[in-house]
Amino acid sequence: MADGTIGGGPDPGNGARSATAYEVVLLRHGETLGYDGDHGLTPRGEEQARARGKVLAAGIAPSARVLMPHARTSRATATALTLRAALLAEGVDESQLGELYPEPHFDNLRFCLEGEVVDTSVAVGARLALGTGTPEPDWVREYDRFDSDYAAVAAAGGPIEYWTHNPMLYFEPPQLASLRTWLGISALGPALAAAGAELALVCTHSAPMRAFAATTLGEDLGEPENLEPIRVRVEDGTARVDYRDRTVTTRIPQPPAWFDRAWLDGYGR
């Protein structure tokens, strides 16, 4: 993430911020106990969240208020809890920090399981519950192409690498994961304004982050590390996205007509 104060004060890119300016920092969850279900963090994952909290705390302006939405999985929730505790431990006043709250726009990768949209953490449970020798539905074969390890390979991003580059029928496509992330970022504008805040720290997942970065920057930079940030500064409908050594300024996209905007906004609420 670029150096400097976040969530208040002048924008080093173009002078004073407008009244509508705000910042969103997308963060991948910490190392998790596994990918064969909805698990929390390992001790290393908790330490990753504390370390990122220390870095973020040093850049939060003393007057800044912060919102903390997160994906609805156990690992994203645990990351947000640990991150918030770390911010407090580093001297960010509790009055500056909003309470944690789940935000479906920043959900993990979604999957269509027998006609129902679910988190992949649910889909993998359904996959593992099927006994050997039973007829396999088409979605099982597709899930097995995506992941059959649920551990080291999954942690290294192998399944997301496959998903990013191979069309599939039952997984949410990368462009949709990117668009709903943009919807979440857009929706944070009025939410931040209502709270008198200019900064949101969002604990989410590698799939939407990777798709967001690839579609915004025009190339896939690979798997985000645990707690690696993507920084998005929004002002008057334009966003400046900073990720690793790349920066791009873009208009905030809207979903095309072939995606159901009402469904995207309503799912999970």
PDB file of C-alpha atoms in Angstrom:
ATOM      1  CA  MET A   1       0.000   0.000   0.000  1.00  0.00           C
ATOM      2  CA  ALA A   2       1.240   3.491  -0.696  1.00  0.00           C
ATOM      3  CA  ASP A   3       2.774   5.353   2.195  1.00  0.00           C
ATOM      4  CA  GLY A   4       1.113   8.300   3.899  1.00  0.00           C
ATOM      5  CA  THR A   5      -1.861   9.234   6.019  1.00  0.00           C
ATOM      6  CA  ILE A   6      -5.098   7.407   5.264  1.00  0.00           C
ATOM      7  CA  GLY A   7      -8.636   8.335   6.073  1.00  0.00           C
ATOM      8  CA  GLY A   8      -8.268  12.085   6.490  1.00  0.00           C
ATOM      9  CA  GLY A   9      -6.225  15.123   5.597  1.00  0.00           C
ATOM     10  CA  PRO A  10      -4.974  16.076   2.156  1.00  0.00           C
ATOM     11  CA  ASP A  11      -4.753  13.610  -0.680  1.00  0.00           C
ATOM     12  CA  PRO A  12      -1.114  13.585  -1.756  1.00  0.00           C
ATOM     13  CA  GLY A  13      -2.198  12.920  -5.336  1.00  0.00           C
ATOM     14  CA  ASN A  14      -4.297  16.014  -6.022  1.00  0.00           C
ATOM     15  CA  GLY A  15      -4.369  18.351  -3.051  1.00  0.00           C
ATOM     16  CA  ALA A  16      -7.288  18.805  -0.692  1.00  0.00           C
ATOM     17  CA  ARG A  17      -9.992  16.166  -0.692  1.00  0.00           C
ATOM     18  CA  SER A  18     -13.509  17.008  -1.752  1.00  0.00           C
ATOM     19  CA  ALA A  19     -16.448  16.475   0.570  1.00  0.00           C
ATOM     20  CA  THR A  20     -17.273  13.256  -1.277  1.00  0.00           C
ATOM     21  CA  ALA A  21     -13.787  11.714  -1.102  1.00  0.00           C
ATOM     22  CA  TYR A  22     -13.181   8.513   0.800  1.00  0.00           C
ATOM     23  CA  GLU A  23     -10.806   5.598   0.928  1.00  0.00           C
ATOM     24  CA  VAL A  24     -11.322   1.839   0.994  1.00  0.00           C
ATOM     25  CA  VAL A  25      -8.584  -0.643   1.847  1.00  0.00           C
ATOM     26  CA  LEU A  26      -9.321  -4.215   0.753  1.00  0.00           C
ATOM     27  CA  LEU A  27      -7.447  -6.817   2.803  1.00  0.00           C
ATOM     28  CA  ARG A  28      -7.198 -10.541   2.263  1.00  0.00           C
ATOM     29  CA  HIS A  29      -7.977 -12.575   5.386  1.00  0.00           C
ATOM     30  CA  GLY A  30      -5.166 -14.110   7.448  1.00  0.00           C
ATOM     31  CA  GLU A  31      -3.890 -17.650   7.083  1.00  0.00           C
ATOM     32  CA  THR A  32      -6.755 -20.040   7.738  1.00  0.00           C
ATOM     33  CA  LEU A  33      -6.953 -23.497   9.270  1.00  0.00           C
ATOM     34  CA  GLY A  34      -7.983 -25.040   5.968  1.00  0.00           C
ATOM     35  CA  TYR A  35     -10.223 -24.822   2.935  1.00  0.00           C
ATOM     36  CA  ASP A  36     -12.380 -27.885   3.567  1.00  0.00           C
ATOM     37  CA  GLY A  37     -15.000 -25.806   5.398  1.00  0.00           C
ATOM     38  CA  ASP A  38     -15.653 -22.445   7.019  1.00  0.00           C
ATOM     39  CA  HIS A  39     -12.663 -22.219   9.371  1.00  0.00           C
ATOM     40  CA  GLY A  40     -11.035 -19.446  11.362  1.00  0.00           C
ATOM     41  CA  LEU A  41      -7.393 -18.376  11.541  1.00  0.00           C
ATOM     42  CA  THR A  42      -4.199 -20.133  12.490  1.00  0.00           C
ATOM     43  CA  PRO A  43      -1.940 -18.449  15.073  1.00  0.00           C
ATOM     44  CA  ARG A  44       0.133 -17.239  12.127  1.00  0.00           C
ATOM     45  CA  GLY A  45      -2.996 -15.774  10.546  1.00  0.00           C
ATOM     46  CA  GLU A  46      -3.764 -13.875  13.746  1.00  0.00           C
ATOM     47  CA  GLU A  47      -0.210 -12.529  13.810  1.00  0.00           C
ATOM     48  CA  GLN A  48      -0.556 -11.416  10.189  1.00  0.00           C
ATOM     49  CA  ALA A  49      -3.654  -9.420  11.135  1.00  0.00           C
ATOM     50  CA  ARG A  50      -1.878  -7.853  14.113  1.00  0.00           C
ATOM     51  CA  ALA A  51       1.091  -6.890  11.949  1.00  0.00           C
ATOM     52  CA  ARG A  52      -1.152  -5.257   9.352  1.00  0.00           C
ATOM     53  CA  GLY A  53      -3.031  -3.465  12.118  1.00  0.00           C
ATOM     54  CA  LYS A  54       0.231  -1.970  13.342  1.00  0.00           C
ATOM     55  CA  VAL A  55       1.066  -0.687   9.862  1.00  0.00           C
ATOM     56  CA  LEU A  56      -2.417   0.733   9.304  1.00  0.00           C
ATOM     57  CA  ALA A  57      -2.589   2.372  12.727  1.00  0.00           C
ATOM     58  CA  ALA A  58       0.545   4.374  11.971  1.00  0.00           C
ATOM     59  CA  GLY A  59      -1.174   5.955   8.964  1.00  0.00           C
ATOM     60  CA  ILE A  60      -4.649   6.646  10.353  1.00  0.00           C
ATOM     61  CA  ALA A  61      -5.159  10.345  10.967  1.00  0.00           C
ATOM     62  CA  PRO A  62      -5.990  11.223  14.602  1.00  0.00           C
ATOM     63  CA  SER A  63      -9.332  12.705  13.543  1.00  0.00           C
ATOM     64  CA  ALA A  64     -10.303   9.919  11.146  1.00  0.00           C
ATOM     65  CA  ARG A  65     -13.298   7.672  11.736  1.00  0.00           C
ATOM     66  CA  VAL A  66     -13.108   4.161  10.324  1.00  0.00           C
ATOM     67  CA  LEU A  67     -15.756   1.669   9.196  1.00  0.00           C
ATOM     68  CA  MET A  68     -14.909  -2.045   9.258  1.00  0.00           C
ATOM     69  CA  PRO A  69     -17.146  -4.167   7.002  1.00  0.00           C
ATOM     70  CA  HIS A  70     -16.067  -7.726   6.295  1.00  0.00           C
ATOM     71  CA  ALA A  71     -16.957 -10.852   4.352  1.00  0.00           C
ATOM     72  CA  ARG A  72     -19.248 -13.256   6.173  1.00  0.00           C
ATOM     73  CA  THR A  73     -16.897 -16.235   6.514  1.00  0.00           C
ATOM     74  CA  SER A  74     -15.266 -17.243   9.788  1.00  0.00           C
ATOM     75  CA  ARG A  75     -11.765 -16.404   8.535  1.00  0.00           C
ATOM     76  CA  ALA A  76     -12.722 -12.929   7.337  1.00  0.00           C
ATOM     77  CA  THR A  77     -14.616 -12.221  10.565  1.00  0.00           C
ATOM     78  CA  ALA A  78     -11.699 -13.436  12.693  1.00  0.00           C
ATOM     79  CA  THR A  79      -9.317 -11.286  10.669  1.00  0.00           C
ATOM     80  CA  ALA A  80     -11.485  -8.213  11.209  1.00  0.00           C
ATOM     81  CA  LEU A  81     -11.722  -8.894  14.954  1.00  0.00           C
ATOM     82  CA  THR A  82      -7.964  -9.282  15.289  1.00  0.00           C
ATOM     83  CA  LEU A  83      -7.285  -6.257  13.105  1.00  0.00           C
ATOM     84  CA  ARG A  84      -9.605  -4.061  15.166  1.00  0.00           C
ATOM     85  CA  ALA A  85      -7.956  -5.213  18.404  1.00  0.00           C
ATOM     86  CA  ALA A  86      -4.547  -4.439  16.911  1.00  0.00           C
ATOM     87  CA  LEU A  87      -5.618  -0.927  15.915  1.00  0.00           C
ATOM     88  CA  LEU A  88      -6.767  -0.280  19.474  1.00  0.00           C
ATOM     89  CA  ALA A  89      -3.536  -1.710  20.876  1.00  0.00           C
ATOM     90  CA  GLU A  90      -1.561   0.644  18.630  1.00  0.00           C
ATOM     91  CA  GLY A  91      -3.326   3.710  20.001  1.00  0.00           C
ATOM     92  CA  VAL A  92      -6.229   4.291  17.618  1.00  0.00           C
ATOM     93  CA  ASP A  93      -9.007   5.579  19.854  1.00  0.00           C
ATOM     94  CA  GLU A  94     -12.058   3.333  20.127  1.00  0.00           C
ATOM     95  CA  SER A  95     -14.299   6.286  19.320  1.00  0.00           C
ATOM     96  CA  GLN A  96     -12.706   6.362  15.854  1.00  0.00           C
ATOM     97  CA  LEU A  97     -13.547   2.747  15.038  1.00  0.00           C
ATOM     98  CA  GLY A  98     -16.979   1.605  14.003  1.00  0.00           C
ATOM     99  CA  GLU A  99     -18.244  -1.803  15.024  1.00  0.00           C
ATOM    100  CA  LEU A 100     -17.561  -4.726  12.733  1.00  0.00           C
ATOM    101  CA  TYR A 101     -20.385  -5.637  10.383  1.00  0.00           C
ATOM    102  CA  PRO A 102     -20.834  -8.197   7.581  1.00  0.00           C
ATOM    103  CA  GLU A 103     -21.165  -6.868   4.046  1.00  0.00           C
ATOM    104  CA  PRO A 104     -22.234  -9.392   1.370  1.00  0.00           C
ATOM    105  CA  HIS A 105     -20.742  -7.342  -1.475  1.00  0.00           C
ATOM    106  CA  PHE A 106     -17.327  -8.401  -0.140  1.00  0.00           C
ATOM    107  CA  ASP A 107     -18.238 -12.078   0.208  1.00  0.00           C
ATOM    108  CA  ASN A 108     -15.981 -14.975  -0.624  1.00  0.00           C
ATOM    109  CA  LEU A 109     -16.261 -16.690  -4.031  1.00  0.00           C
ATOM    110  CA  ARG A 110     -19.796 -17.929  -4.666  1.00  0.00           C
ATOM    111  CA  PHE A 111     -20.995 -21.236  -6.105  1.00  0.00           C
ATOM    112  CA  CYS A 112     -24.307 -22.462  -7.525  1.00  0.00           C
ATOM    113  CA  LEU A 113     -25.117 -25.634  -5.575  1.00  0.00           C
ATOM    114  CA  GLU A 114     -28.200 -27.441  -6.899  1.00  0.00           C
ATOM    115  CA  GLY A 115     -29.693 -24.095  -7.905  1.00  0.00           C
ATOM    116  CA  GLU A 116     -28.826 -22.243  -4.674  1.00  0.00           C
ATOM    117  CA  VAL A 117     -26.060 -19.645  -4.481  1.00  0.00           C
ATOM    118  CA  VAL A 118     -23.710 -20.451  -1.601  1.00  0.00           C
ATOM    119  CA  ASP A 119     -20.221 -19.635  -0.369  1.00  0.00           C
ATOM    120  CA  THR A 120     -17.571 -22.039  -1.622  1.00  0.00           C
ATOM    121  CA  SER A 121     -17.005 -22.953   2.044  1.00  0.00           C
ATOM    122  CA  VAL A 122     -20.509 -24.448   1.949  1.00  0.00           C
ATOM    123  CA  ALA A 123     -20.016 -26.044  -1.464  1.00  0.00           C
ATOM    124  CA  VAL A 124     -16.880 -27.876  -0.360  1.00  0.00           C
ATOM    125  CA  GLY A 125     -18.778 -29.346   2.595  1.00  0.00           C
ATOM    126  CA  ALA A 126     -21.446 -30.655   0.242  1.00  0.00           C
ATOM    127  CA  ARG A 127     -18.730 -32.090  -1.988  1.00  0.00           C
ATOM    128  CA  LEU A 128     -16.992 -33.898   0.862  1.00  0.00           C
ATOM    129  CA  ALA A 129     -20.301 -35.242   2.177  1.00  0.00           C
ATOM    130  CA  LEU A 130     -20.876 -37.242  -1.005  1.00  0.00           C
ATOM    131  CA  GLY A 131     -19.837 -40.847  -0.615  1.00  0.00           C
ATOM    132  CA  THR A 132     -17.551 -42.599  -3.055  1.00  0.00           C
ATOM    133  CA  GLY A 133     -19.185 -44.661  -5.741  1.00  0.00           C
ATOM    134  CA  THR A 134     -22.308 -42.518  -5.938  1.00  0.00           C
ATOM    135  CA  PRO A 135     -23.241 -40.862  -9.250  1.00  0.00           C
ATOM    136  CA  GLU A 136     -21.522 -37.480  -9.423  1.00  0.00           C
ATOM    137  CA  PRO A 137     -23.512 -34.412 -10.459  1.00  0.00           C
ATOM    138  CA  ASP A 138     -21.849 -32.109 -12.970  1.00  0.00           C
ATOM    139  CA  TRP A 139     -21.107 -29.555 -10.263  1.00  0.00           C
ATOM    140  CA  VAL A 140     -18.951 -32.114  -8.428  1.00  0.00           C
ATOM    141  CA  ARG A 141     -16.717 -32.649 -11.436  1.00  0.00           C
ATOM    142  CA  GLU A 142     -16.338 -28.913 -11.814  1.00  0.00           C
ATOM    143  CA  TYR A 143     -15.537 -28.441  -8.130  1.00  0.00           C
ATOM    144  CA  ASP A 144     -12.909 -31.194  -8.321  1.00  0.00           C
ATOM    145  CA  ARG A 145     -11.248 -29.407 -11.218  1.00  0.00           C
ATOM    146  CA  PHE A 146     -11.199 -26.285  -9.067  1.00  0.00           C
ATOM    147  CA  ASP A 147      -9.863 -27.933  -5.888  1.00  0.00           C
ATOM    148  CA  SER A 148      -9.339 -31.405  -4.506  1.00  0.00           C
ATOM    149  CA  ASP A 149      -6.589 -30.541  -2.001  1.00  0.00           C
ATOM    150  CA  TYR A 150      -8.303 -28.093   0.417  1.00  0.00           C
ATOM    151  CA  ALA A 151      -4.963 -27.375   2.144  1.00  0.00           C
ATOM    152  CA  ALA A 152      -1.502 -26.320   0.886  1.00  0.00           C
ATOM    153  CA  VAL A 153      -2.461 -26.024  -2.781  1.00  0.00           C
ATOM    154  CA  ALA A 154      -5.566 -24.037  -1.877  1.00  0.00           C
ATOM    155  CA  ALA A 155      -3.598 -21.789   0.489  1.00  0.00           C
ATOM    156  CA  ALA A 156      -1.099 -21.049  -2.289  1.00  0.00           C
ATOM    157  CA  GLY A 157      -3.902 -19.942  -4.599  1.00  0.00           C
ATOM    158  CA  GLY A 158      -4.022 -22.876  -7.008  1.00  0.00           C
ATOM    159  CA  PRO A 159      -7.837 -23.035  -7.161  1.00  0.00           C
ATOM    160  CA  ILE A 160      -8.143 -19.271  -7.642  1.00  0.00           C
ATOM    161  CA  GLU A 161      -5.497 -19.419 -10.372  1.00  0.00           C
ATOM    162  CA  TYR A 162      -7.663 -22.010 -12.139  1.00  0.00           C
ATOM    163  CA  TRP A 163     -10.861 -20.000 -11.583  1.00  0.00           C
ATOM    164  CA  THR A 164      -9.306 -16.782 -12.874  1.00  0.00           C
ATOM    165  CA  HIS A 165      -8.267 -18.330 -16.181  1.00  0.00           C
ATOM    166  CA  ASN A 166     -10.850 -21.043 -16.942  1.00  0.00           C
ATOM    167  CA  PRO A 167     -14.554 -20.494 -17.718  1.00  0.00           C
ATOM    168  CA  MET A 168     -16.848 -22.552 -15.504  1.00  0.00           C
ATOM    169  CA  LEU A 169     -20.590 -23.107 -15.196  1.00  0.00           C
ATOM    170  CA  TYR A 170     -21.194 -23.301 -11.452  1.00  0.00           C
ATOM    171  CA  PHE A 171     -18.732 -20.772 -10.056  1.00  0.00           C
ATOM    172  CA  GLU A 172     -19.385 -17.062  -9.965  1.00  0.00           C
ATOM    173  CA  PRO A 173     -17.294 -15.633 -12.843  1.00  0.00           C
ATOM    174  CA  PRO A 174     -14.356 -13.318 -12.066  1.00  0.00           C
ATOM    175  CA  GLN A 175     -15.935 -10.278 -13.717  1.00  0.00           C
ATOM    176  CA  LEU A 176     -19.007 -10.639 -11.498  1.00  0.00           C
ATOM    177  CA  ALA A 177     -16.873 -10.926  -8.363  1.00  0.00           C
ATOM    178  CA  SER A 178     -15.105  -7.748  -9.450  1.00  0.00           C
ATOM    179  CA  LEU A 179     -18.340  -5.885 -10.183  1.00  0.00           C
ATOM    180  CA  ARG A 180     -19.904  -6.731  -6.820  1.00  0.00           C
ATOM    181  CA  THR A 181     -16.707  -5.527  -5.133  1.00  0.00           C
ATOM    182  CA  TRP A 182     -17.113  -2.237  -6.963  1.00  0.00           C
ATOM    183  CA  LEU A 183     -20.751  -2.118  -5.831  1.00  0.00           C
ATOM    184  CA  GLY A 184     -19.548  -2.557  -2.261  1.00  0.00           C
ATOM    185  CA  ILE A 185     -17.008   0.223  -2.664  1.00  0.00           C
ATOM    186  CA  SER A 186     -19.663   2.528  -4.152  1.00  0.00           C
ATOM    187  CA  ALA A 187     -22.122   1.740  -1.358  1.00  0.00           C
ATOM    188  CA  LEU A 188     -19.500   2.660   1.219  1.00  0.00           C
ATOM    189  CA  GLY A 189     -19.630   6.282   0.047  1.00  0.00           C
ATOM    190  CA  PRO A 190     -22.996   7.129   1.638  1.00  0.00           C
ATOM    191  CA  ALA A 191     -22.341   4.767   4.560  1.00  0.00           C
ATOM    192  CA  LEU A 192     -19.094   6.555   5.386  1.00  0.00           C
ATOM    193  CA  ALA A 193     -20.703   9.977   4.953  1.00  0.00           C
ATOM    194  CA  ALA A 194     -23.528   9.023   7.333  1.00  0.00           C
ATOM    195  CA  ALA A 195     -20.971   7.925   9.929  1.00  0.00           C
ATOM    196  CA  GLY A 196     -18.789  11.002   9.494  1.00  0.00           C
ATOM    197  CA  ALA A 197     -15.986   8.740   8.275  1.00  0.00           C
ATOM    198  CA  GLU A 198     -13.629   8.735   5.291  1.00  0.00           C
ATOM    199  CA  LEU A 199     -11.972   5.321   5.595  1.00  0.00           C
ATOM    200  CA  ALA A 200     -13.155   1.711   5.401  1.00  0.00           C
ATOM    201  CA  LEU A 201     -10.963  -1.300   6.177  1.00  0.00           C
ATOM    202  CA  VAL A 202     -12.513  -4.336   4.491  1.00  0.00           C
ATOM    203  CA  CYS A 203     -11.463  -7.890   5.340  1.00  0.00           C
ATOM    204  CA  THR A 204     -12.340 -10.055   2.364  1.00  0.00           C
ATOM    205  CA  HIS A 205     -10.988 -12.890   0.195  1.00  0.00           C
ATOM    206  CA  SER A 206      -8.427 -13.489  -2.515  1.00  0.00           C
ATOM    207  CA  ALA A 207     -10.939 -14.375  -5.252  1.00  0.00           C
ATOM    208  CA  PRO A 208     -12.787 -11.033  -5.367  1.00  0.00           C
ATOM    209  CA  MET A 209      -9.534  -9.149  -4.735  1.00  0.00           C
ATOM    210  CA  ARG A 210      -7.696 -10.934  -7.529  1.00  0.00           C
ATOM    211  CA  ALA A 211     -10.574 -10.450  -9.955  1.00  0.00           C
ATOM    212  CA  PHE A 212     -10.876  -6.790  -8.925  1.00  0.00           C
ATOM    213  CA  ALA A 213      -7.164  -6.185  -9.497  1.00  0.00           C
ATOM    214  CA  ALA A 214      -7.062  -8.074 -12.802  1.00  0.00           C
ATOM    215  CA  THR A 215     -10.078  -6.322 -14.312  1.00  0.00           C
ATOM    216  CA  THR A 216      -8.967  -2.894 -13.072  1.00  0.00           C
ATOM    217  CA  LEU A 217      -5.269  -3.121 -13.955  1.00  0.00           C
ATOM    218  CA  GLY A 218      -5.718  -5.156 -17.126  1.00  0.00           C
ATOM    219  CA  GLU A 219      -3.585  -8.113 -16.062  1.00  0.00           C
ATOM    220  CA  ASP A 220      -3.573 -10.801 -13.419  1.00  0.00           C
ATOM    221  CA  LEU A 221      -0.836 -10.141 -10.860  1.00  0.00           C
ATOM    222  CA  GLY A 222      -1.356 -13.434  -9.063  1.00  0.00           C
ATOM    223  CA  GLU A 223      -2.632 -14.323  -5.630  1.00  0.00           C
ATOM    224  CA  PRO A 224      -2.834 -11.610  -2.943  1.00  0.00           C
ATOM    225  CA  GLU A 225      -0.833 -12.500   0.147  1.00  0.00           C
ATOM    226  CA  ASN A 226      -2.613 -12.792   3.495  1.00  0.00           C
ATOM    227  CA  LEU A 227      -3.452  -9.251   4.693  1.00  0.00           C
ATOM    228  CA  GLU A 228      -2.046  -7.742   1.496  1.00  0.00           C
ATOM    229  CA  PRO A 229      -3.926  -4.510   0.724  1.00  0.00           C
ATOM    230  CA  ILE A 230      -5.510  -2.994  -2.332  1.00  0.00           C
ATOM    231  CA  ARG A 231      -6.029   0.705  -1.717  1.00  0.00           C
ATOM    232  CA  VAL A 232      -8.903   2.509  -3.447  1.00  0.00           C
ATOM    233  CA  ARG A 233      -9.339   6.291  -3.222  1.00  0.00           C
ATOM    234  CA  VAL A 234     -12.727   7.456  -4.470  1.00  0.00           C
ATOM    235  CA  GLU A 235     -13.688  10.997  -5.374  1.00  0.00           C
ATOM    236  CA  ASP A 236     -16.655  12.193  -7.456  1.00  0.00           C
ATOM    237  CA  GLY A 237     -17.218   8.837  -9.139  1.00  0.00           C
ATOM    238  CA  THR A 238     -13.562   8.289  -9.985  1.00  0.00           C
ATOM    239  CA  ALA A 239     -11.301   5.814  -8.195  1.00  0.00           C
ATOM    240  CA  ARG A 240      -7.540   5.635  -7.911  1.00  0.00           C
ATOM    241  CA  VAL A 241      -6.493   2.031  -7.308  1.00  0.00           C
ATOM    242  CA  ASP A 242      -3.065   1.250  -5.842  1.00  0.00           C
ATOM    243  CA  TYR A 243      -1.894  -2.360  -5.745  1.00  0.00           C
ATOM    244  CA  ARG A 244       1.716  -3.426  -5.367  1.00  0.00           C
ATOM    245  CA  ASP A 245       3.666  -1.226  -7.792  1.00  0.00           C
ATOM    246  CA  ARG A 246       0.675  -0.416  -9.988  1.00  0.00           C
ATOM    247  CA  THR A 247      -1.640   2.589  -9.977  1.00  0.00           C
ATOM    248  CA  VAL A 248      -4.613   3.228 -12.226  1.00  0.00           C
ATOM    249  CA  THR A 249      -7.376   5.837 -12.186  1.00  0.00           C
ATOM    250  CA  THR A 250     -10.779   4.754 -13.466  1.00  0.00           C
ATOM    251  CA  ARG A 251     -14.431   5.626 -13.419  1.00  0.00           C
ATOM    252  CA  ILE A 252     -16.356   3.357 -11.071  1.00  0.00           C
ATOM    253  CA  PRO A 253     -18.008   0.736 -13.312  1.00  0.00           C
ATOM    254  CA  GLN A 254     -21.648  -0.265 -13.187  1.00  0.00           C
ATOM    255  CA  PRO A 255     -22.887  -3.806 -13.871  1.00  0.00           C
ATOM    256  CA  PRO A 256     -23.948  -4.340 -17.505  1.00  0.00           C
ATOM    257  CA  ALA A 257     -27.538  -5.230 -18.286  1.00  0.00           C
ATOM    258  CA  TRP A 258     -26.846  -8.972 -18.424  1.00  0.00           C
ATOM    259  CA  PHE A 259     -26.190  -8.984 -14.670  1.00  0.00           C
ATOM    260  CA  ASP A 260     -29.139  -8.494 -12.312  1.00  0.00           C
ATOM    261  CA  ARG A 261     -28.223  -5.434 -10.249  1.00  0.00           C
ATOM    262  CA  ALA A 262     -31.159  -5.921  -7.870  1.00  0.00           C
ATOM    263  CA  TRP A 263     -30.068  -9.488  -7.125  1.00  0.00           C
ATOM    264  CA  LEU A 264     -26.475  -8.395  -6.523  1.00  0.00           C
ATOM    265  CA  ASP A 265     -27.577  -5.676  -4.119  1.00  0.00           C
ATOM    266  CA  GLY A 266     -30.069  -7.892  -2.299  1.00  0.00           C
ATOM    267  CA  TYR A 267     -28.195 -11.178  -1.911  1.00  0.00           C
ATOM    268  CA  GLY A 268     -27.245 -12.061   1.641  1.00  0.00           C
ATOM    269  CA  ARG A 269     -29.332  -9.335   3.281  1.00  0.00           C
TER     270      ARG A 269
END
